[in-house]
Coordinates of C-alpha atoms in Angstrom, one line a residue:
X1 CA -5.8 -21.9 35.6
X2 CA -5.6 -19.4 38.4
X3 CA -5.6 -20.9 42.1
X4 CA -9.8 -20.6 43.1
X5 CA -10.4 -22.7 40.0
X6 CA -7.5 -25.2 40.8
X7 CA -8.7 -25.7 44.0
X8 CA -12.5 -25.7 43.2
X9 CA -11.8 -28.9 41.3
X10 CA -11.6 -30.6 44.8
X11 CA -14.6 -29.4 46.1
X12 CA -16.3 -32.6 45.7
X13 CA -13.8 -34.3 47.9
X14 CA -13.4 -31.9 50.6
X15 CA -17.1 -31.4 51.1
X16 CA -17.4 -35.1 51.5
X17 CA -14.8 -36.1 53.7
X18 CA -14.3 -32.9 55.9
X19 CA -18.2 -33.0 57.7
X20 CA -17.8 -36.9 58.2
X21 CA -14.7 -35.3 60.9
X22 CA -16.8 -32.2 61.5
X23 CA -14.3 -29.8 59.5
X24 CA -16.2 -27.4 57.1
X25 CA -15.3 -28.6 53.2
X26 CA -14.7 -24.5 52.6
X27 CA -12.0 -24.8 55.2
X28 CA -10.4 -27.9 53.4
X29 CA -10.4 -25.7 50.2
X30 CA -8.9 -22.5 52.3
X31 CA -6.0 -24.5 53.4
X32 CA -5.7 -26.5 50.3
X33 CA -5.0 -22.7 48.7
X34 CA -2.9 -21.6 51.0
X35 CA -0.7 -24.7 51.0
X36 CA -0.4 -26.5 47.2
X37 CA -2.8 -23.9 45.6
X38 CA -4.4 -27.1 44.2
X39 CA -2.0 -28.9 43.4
X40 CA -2.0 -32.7 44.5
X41 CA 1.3 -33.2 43.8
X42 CA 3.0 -30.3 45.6
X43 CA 6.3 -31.5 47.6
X44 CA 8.2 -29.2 49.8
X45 CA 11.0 -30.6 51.9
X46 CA 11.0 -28.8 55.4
X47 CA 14.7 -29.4 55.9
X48 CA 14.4 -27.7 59.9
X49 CA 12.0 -30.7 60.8
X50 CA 14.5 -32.8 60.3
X51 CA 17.2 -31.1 62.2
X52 CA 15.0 -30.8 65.0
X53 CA 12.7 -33.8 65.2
X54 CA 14.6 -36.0 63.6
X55 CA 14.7 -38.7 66.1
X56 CA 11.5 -38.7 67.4
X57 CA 10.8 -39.1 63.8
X58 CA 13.2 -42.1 63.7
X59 CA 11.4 -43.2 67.1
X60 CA 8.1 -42.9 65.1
X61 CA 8.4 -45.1 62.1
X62 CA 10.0 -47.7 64.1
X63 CA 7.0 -48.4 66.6
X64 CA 5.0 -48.6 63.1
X65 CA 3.5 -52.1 62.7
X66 CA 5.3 -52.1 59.4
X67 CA 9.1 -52.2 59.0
X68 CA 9.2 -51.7 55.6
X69 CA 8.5 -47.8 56.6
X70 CA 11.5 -48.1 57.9
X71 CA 13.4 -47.9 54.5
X72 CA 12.6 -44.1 54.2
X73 CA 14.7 -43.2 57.5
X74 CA 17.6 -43.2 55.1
X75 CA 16.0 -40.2 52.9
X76 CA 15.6 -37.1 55.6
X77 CA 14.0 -35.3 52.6
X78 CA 11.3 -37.8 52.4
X79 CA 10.6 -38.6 55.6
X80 CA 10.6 -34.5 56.3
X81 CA 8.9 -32.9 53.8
X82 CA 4.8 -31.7 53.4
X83 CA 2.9 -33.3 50.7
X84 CA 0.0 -32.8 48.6
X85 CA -2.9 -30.8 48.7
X86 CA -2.7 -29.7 52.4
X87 CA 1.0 -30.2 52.8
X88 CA 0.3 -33.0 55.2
X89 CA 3.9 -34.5 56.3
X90 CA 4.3 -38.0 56.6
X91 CA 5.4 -38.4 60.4
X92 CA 1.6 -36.5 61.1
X93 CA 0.2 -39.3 58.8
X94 CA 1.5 -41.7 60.3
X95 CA 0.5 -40.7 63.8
X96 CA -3.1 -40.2 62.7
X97 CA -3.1 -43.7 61.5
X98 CA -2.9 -43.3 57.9
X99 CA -2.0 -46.5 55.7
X100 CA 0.9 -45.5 53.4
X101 CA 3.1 -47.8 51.5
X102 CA 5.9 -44.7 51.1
X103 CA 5.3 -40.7 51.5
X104 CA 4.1 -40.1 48.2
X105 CA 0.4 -41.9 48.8
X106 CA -0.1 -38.1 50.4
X107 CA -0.3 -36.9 47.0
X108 CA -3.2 -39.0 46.3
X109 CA -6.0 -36.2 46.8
X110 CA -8.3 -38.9 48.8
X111 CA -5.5 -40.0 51.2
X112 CA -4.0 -36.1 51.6
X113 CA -7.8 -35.0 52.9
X114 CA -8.0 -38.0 54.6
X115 CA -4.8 -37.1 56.6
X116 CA -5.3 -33.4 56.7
X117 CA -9.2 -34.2 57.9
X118 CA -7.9 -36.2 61.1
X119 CA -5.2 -34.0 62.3
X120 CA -7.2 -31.4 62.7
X121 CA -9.6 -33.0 64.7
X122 CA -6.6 -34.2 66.5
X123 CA -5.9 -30.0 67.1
X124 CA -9.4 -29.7 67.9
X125 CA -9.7 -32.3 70.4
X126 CA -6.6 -30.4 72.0
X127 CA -7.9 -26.7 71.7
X128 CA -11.5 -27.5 72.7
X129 CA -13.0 -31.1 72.4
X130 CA -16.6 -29.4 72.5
X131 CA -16.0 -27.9 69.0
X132 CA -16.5 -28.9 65.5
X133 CA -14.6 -27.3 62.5
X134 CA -18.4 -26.5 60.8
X135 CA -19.1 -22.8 60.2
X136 CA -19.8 -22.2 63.5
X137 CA -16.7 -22.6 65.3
X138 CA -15.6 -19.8 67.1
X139 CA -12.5 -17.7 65.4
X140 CA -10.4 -17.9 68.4
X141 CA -10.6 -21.7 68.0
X142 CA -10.0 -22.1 64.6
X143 CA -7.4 -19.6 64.5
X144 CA -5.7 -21.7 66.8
X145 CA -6.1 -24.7 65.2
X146 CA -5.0 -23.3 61.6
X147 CA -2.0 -21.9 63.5
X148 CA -1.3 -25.3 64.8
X149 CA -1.9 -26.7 61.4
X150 CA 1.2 -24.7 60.2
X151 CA 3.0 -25.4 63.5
X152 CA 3.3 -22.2 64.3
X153 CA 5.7 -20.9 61.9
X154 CA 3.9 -18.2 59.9
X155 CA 1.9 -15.6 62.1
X156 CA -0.3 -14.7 59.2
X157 CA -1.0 -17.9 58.2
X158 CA -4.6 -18.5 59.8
X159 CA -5.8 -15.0 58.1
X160 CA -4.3 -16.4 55.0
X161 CA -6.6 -19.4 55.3
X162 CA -9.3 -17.5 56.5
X163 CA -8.9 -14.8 53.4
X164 CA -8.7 -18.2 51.0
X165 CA -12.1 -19.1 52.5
X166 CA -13.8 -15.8 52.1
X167 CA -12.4 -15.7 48.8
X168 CA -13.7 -18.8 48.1
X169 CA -17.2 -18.4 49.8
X170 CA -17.6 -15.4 47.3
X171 CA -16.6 -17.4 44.4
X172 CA -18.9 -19.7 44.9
X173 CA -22.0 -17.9 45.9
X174 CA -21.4 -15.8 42.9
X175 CA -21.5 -19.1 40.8
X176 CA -25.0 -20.0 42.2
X177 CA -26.7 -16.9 41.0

């Protein structure tokens, strides 16, 4: 299966839970290419994170409500790697008040969008809290939220989502007719 039709099996999902957090469902796709190319169970340990957040990581999961979160501190990989669809990490789950019993509930497709679907807002809100991620949205904006979505890392990354979305527009407006 090539990677439109991988990710076009979550368009269901993504075009039901991104407008309820005013983030276009093409978008959800777009990064859901870019980052797992469909895959819910995609896992990549970001071993850097670690080394440089680690303890406000630590600091994190302890001022959960839950201690038994606290379990995971002793697996760096786990605690610091991206999961799922969107590559959400746990730490950004956790801050956007996502329920997890352990960092693999972000490979359950629902819970990934879920958690993908608030921190954006949250980049929004922080960019320009007038805006909504709906077609609309200026590019300057959402280039600087994708961009913050990636942390920053990959320069091309926001034109990589935005190609995955074009790609995927066309895909499915070809479909229709």
């Amino acid at each position: 299966m090539n990677t439109l039709d991988a990710v076009l099996v979550w368009r269901a999902l993504a075009e039901a839970l991104g407008p309820a957090h005013g983030i276009d469902g093409g978008l959800l796709l777009a990064i859901i290419a870019q980052e797992s190319a469909g895959r819910a169970t995609a896992c990549r340990v970001e071993r850097g994170f670690w080394r440089r957040y680690g303890a406000g990581v630590v600091a994190l999961v302890r001022r959960t409500v839950s201690r038994l979160d606290d379990r995971w501190l002793l697996y760096p990989d786990f605690v610091s790697a991206s999961y799922g669809l969107a590559q959400v990490m746990y730490p950004v789950a956790l801050e956007r008040r996502i329920a997890l019993r352990d960092p693999t509930d972000l490979c359950d497709p629902e819970t990934n969008l879920e958690a993908c679907c608030r921190q954006l807002a949250y980049l929004l809100q922080r960019v320009d809290p007038q805006m909504s991620l709906l077609p609309a949205t200026p590019d300057r904006v959402l280039r600087s939220v994708l961009q913050r979505y990636n942390g920053g890392g990959n320069p091309d990354y926001a034109q990589r989502v935005l190609d995955w979305r074009a790609a995927i527009a066309e895909r499915l407006s070809v479909t229709r007719t």
